[in-house]
Amino acid sequence: MINERDRAFFQPKWRRVAITGFCVLWAVFEWYGQNSFWAMIATGAAVYCYWEYFYKFDQDKGA
């Protein structure tokens, strides 16, 4: 759940893509290194970012 201040910060699409991409790359790195604990945390963060910043994000609400 993001507040209005965060919504304004993540209004540009490149910021949402960057943070989600970082979390996905982190998850891949941890899975490749067989660190399942951190891999699960990074995967959860990536899924959360996708859900909040792409699936639920309302582009018009923050403007």
Coordinates of N, CA and C in Angstrom, one line a residue:
M1 N 0.8 -1.2 0.0 CA 0.0 0.0 0.0 C 0.9 1.2 0.0
I2 N 0.7 2.1 -1.0 CA 1.6 3.2 -1.1 C 0.8 4.5 -0.8
N3 N 1.4 5.4 -0.2 CA 0.7 6.7 0.1 C 0.9 7.7 -1.0
E4 N 0.3 8.9 -0.8 CA 0.3 9.9 -1.9 C 1.8 10.4 -2.2
R5 N 2.6 10.5 -1.2 CA 4.0 11.0 -1.4 C 4.7 10.0 -2.2
D6 N 4.6 8.7 -1.9 CA 5.2 7.6 -2.7 C 4.7 7.5 -4.1
R7 N 3.4 7.7 -4.2 CA 2.7 7.7 -5.5 C 3.3 8.8 -6.4
A8 N 3.5 10.0 -5.9 CA 4.1 11.0 -6.7 C 5.5 10.7 -7.1
F9 N 6.3 10.1 -6.2 CA 7.7 9.7 -6.5 C 7.7 8.7 -7.6
F10 N 6.8 7.7 -7.6 CA 6.8 6.6 -8.6 C 6.0 6.9 -9.8
Q11 N 5.5 8.2 -10.0 CA 4.8 8.5 -11.1 C 5.5 8.3 -12.5
P12 N 6.8 8.6 -12.6 CA 7.5 8.3 -13.8 C 7.7 6.8 -13.9
K13 N 7.4 6.3 -15.1 CA 7.4 4.8 -15.3 C 8.8 4.3 -15.1
W14 N 9.9 5.0 -15.5 CA 11.2 4.5 -15.4 C 11.6 4.2 -14.0
R15 N 11.1 4.9 -13.0 CA 11.4 4.6 -11.6 C 10.8 3.2 -11.2
R16 N 9.5 3.0 -11.6 CA 8.9 1.8 -11.3 C 9.6 0.6 -12.0
V17 N 10.0 0.8 -13.2 CA 10.7 -0.3 -13.9 C 12.0 -0.6 -13.2
A18 N 12.7 0.5 -12.8 CA 14.1 0.3 -12.2 C 14.0 -0.4 -10.9
I19 N 13.1 -0.1 -10.0 CA 13.0 -0.7 -8.7 C 12.6 -2.2 -8.9
T20 N 11.6 -2.4 -9.8 CA 11.2 -3.8 -10.0 C 12.3 -4.6 -10.7
G21 N 13.0 -4.0 -11.6 CA 14.1 -4.8 -12.3 C 15.2 -5.1 -11.3
F22 N 15.5 -4.1 -10.4 CA 16.5 -4.4 -9.4 C 16.1 -5.6 -8.5
C23 N 14.9 -5.6 -8.1 CA 14.4 -6.7 -7.2 C 14.5 -8.1 -8.0
V24 N 14.1 -8.1 -9.3 CA 14.1 -9.3 -10.1 C 15.6 -9.8 -10.2
L25 N 16.5 -8.8 -10.5 CA 17.9 -9.2 -10.7 C 18.5 -9.7 -9.4
W26 N 18.1 -9.1 -8.3 CA 18.5 -9.6 -6.9 C 18.1 -11.0 -6.7
A27 N 16.8 -11.2 -7.0 CA 16.2 -12.6 -6.8 C 17.0 -13.6 -7.7
V28 N 17.2 -13.3 -8.9 CA 17.9 -14.2 -9.8 C 19.3 -14.5 -9.2
F29 N 20.0 -13.5 -8.8 CA 21.3 -13.6 -8.2 C 21.3 -14.5 -7.0
E30 N 20.3 -14.4 -6.1 CA 20.3 -15.2 -4.9 C 19.9 -16.6 -5.3
W31 N 19.0 -16.8 -6.2 CA 18.6 -18.2 -6.6 C 19.8 -18.9 -7.2
Y32 N 20.5 -18.2 -8.1 CA 21.7 -18.7 -8.7 C 22.8 -19.1 -7.7
G33 N 22.9 -18.3 -6.7 CA 23.9 -18.6 -5.6 C 23.4 -19.6 -4.6
Q34 N 22.2 -20.1 -4.8 CA 21.5 -21.1 -3.9 C 21.3 -20.6 -2.5
N35 N 21.1 -19.3 -2.3 CA 20.7 -18.7 -1.0 C 19.2 -18.6 -0.9
S36 N 18.6 -19.7 -0.6 CA 17.1 -19.8 -0.7 C 16.4 -18.8 0.2
F37 N 16.9 -18.5 1.4 CA 16.3 -17.5 2.3 C 16.2 -16.2 1.7
W38 N 17.4 -15.6 1.2 CA 17.4 -14.3 0.6 C 16.7 -14.3 -0.8
A39 N 16.7 -15.5 -1.5 CA 16.0 -15.6 -2.7 C 14.5 -15.4 -2.6
M40 N 14.0 -16.0 -1.5 CA 12.6 -15.9 -1.2 C 12.2 -14.4 -0.9
I41 N 13.0 -13.8 -0.1 CA 12.8 -12.4 0.3 C 12.8 -11.5 -1.0
A42 N 13.8 -11.7 -1.8 CA 14.0 -10.9 -3.0 C 12.8 -11.2 -4.0
T43 N 12.4 -12.4 -4.1 CA 11.3 -12.8 -5.0 C 10.0 -12.1 -4.5
G44 N 9.8 -12.2 -3.2 CA 8.6 -11.5 -2.6 C 8.7 -10.0 -2.9
A45 N 9.8 -9.4 -2.7 CA 9.9 -7.9 -3.0 C 9.6 -7.7 -4.5
A46 N 10.1 -8.5 -5.4 CA 9.8 -8.3 -6.8 C 8.3 -8.5 -7.1
V47 N 7.7 -9.5 -6.5 CA 6.3 -9.7 -6.7 C 5.5 -8.5 -6.2
Y48 N 5.9 -8.0 -5.0 CA 5.2 -6.8 -4.4 C 5.4 -5.6 -5.3
C49 N 6.6 -5.4 -5.8 CA 6.8 -4.2 -6.7 C 5.9 -4.3 -8.0
Y50 N 5.9 -5.5 -8.5 CA 5.0 -5.7 -9.7 C 3.6 -5.4 -9.4
W51 N 3.1 -5.9 -8.3 CA 1.7 -5.8 -7.9 C 1.4 -4.3 -7.6
E52 N 2.2 -3.6 -6.9 CA 1.9 -2.2 -6.5 C 2.2 -1.2 -7.6
Y53 N 3.3 -1.4 -8.4 CA 3.7 -0.4 -9.3 C 3.2 -0.7 -10.8
F54 N 2.7 -1.8 -11.1 CA 2.2 -2.1 -12.4 C 0.7 -2.5 -12.4
Y55 N 0.4 -3.5 -11.6 CA -0.9 -4.1 -11.6 C -2.0 -3.1 -11.0
K56 N -1.7 -2.6 -9.8 CA -2.6 -1.7 -9.1 C -2.4 -0.2 -9.3
F57 N -1.3 0.2 -9.9 CA -0.9 1.6 -10.0 C -1.8 2.3 -10.9
D58 N -2.4 3.4 -10.4 CA -3.3 4.3 -11.2 C -2.5 5.5 -11.6
Q59 N -2.2 5.6 -12.9 CA -1.4 6.6 -13.4 C -2.0 8.0 -13.2
D60 N -3.3 8.1 -13.3 CA -4.0 9.4 -13.2 C -4.2 9.9 -11.8
K61 N -4.1 9.0 -10.8 CA -4.4 9.4 -9.4 C -3.4 10.4 -8.8
G62 N -2.1 10.2 -9.2 CA -1.0 10.9 -8.5 C -0.8 12.3 -9.2
A63 N -1.4 12.6 -10.3 CA -1.1 13.8 -11.0 C -1.8 15.0 -10.5

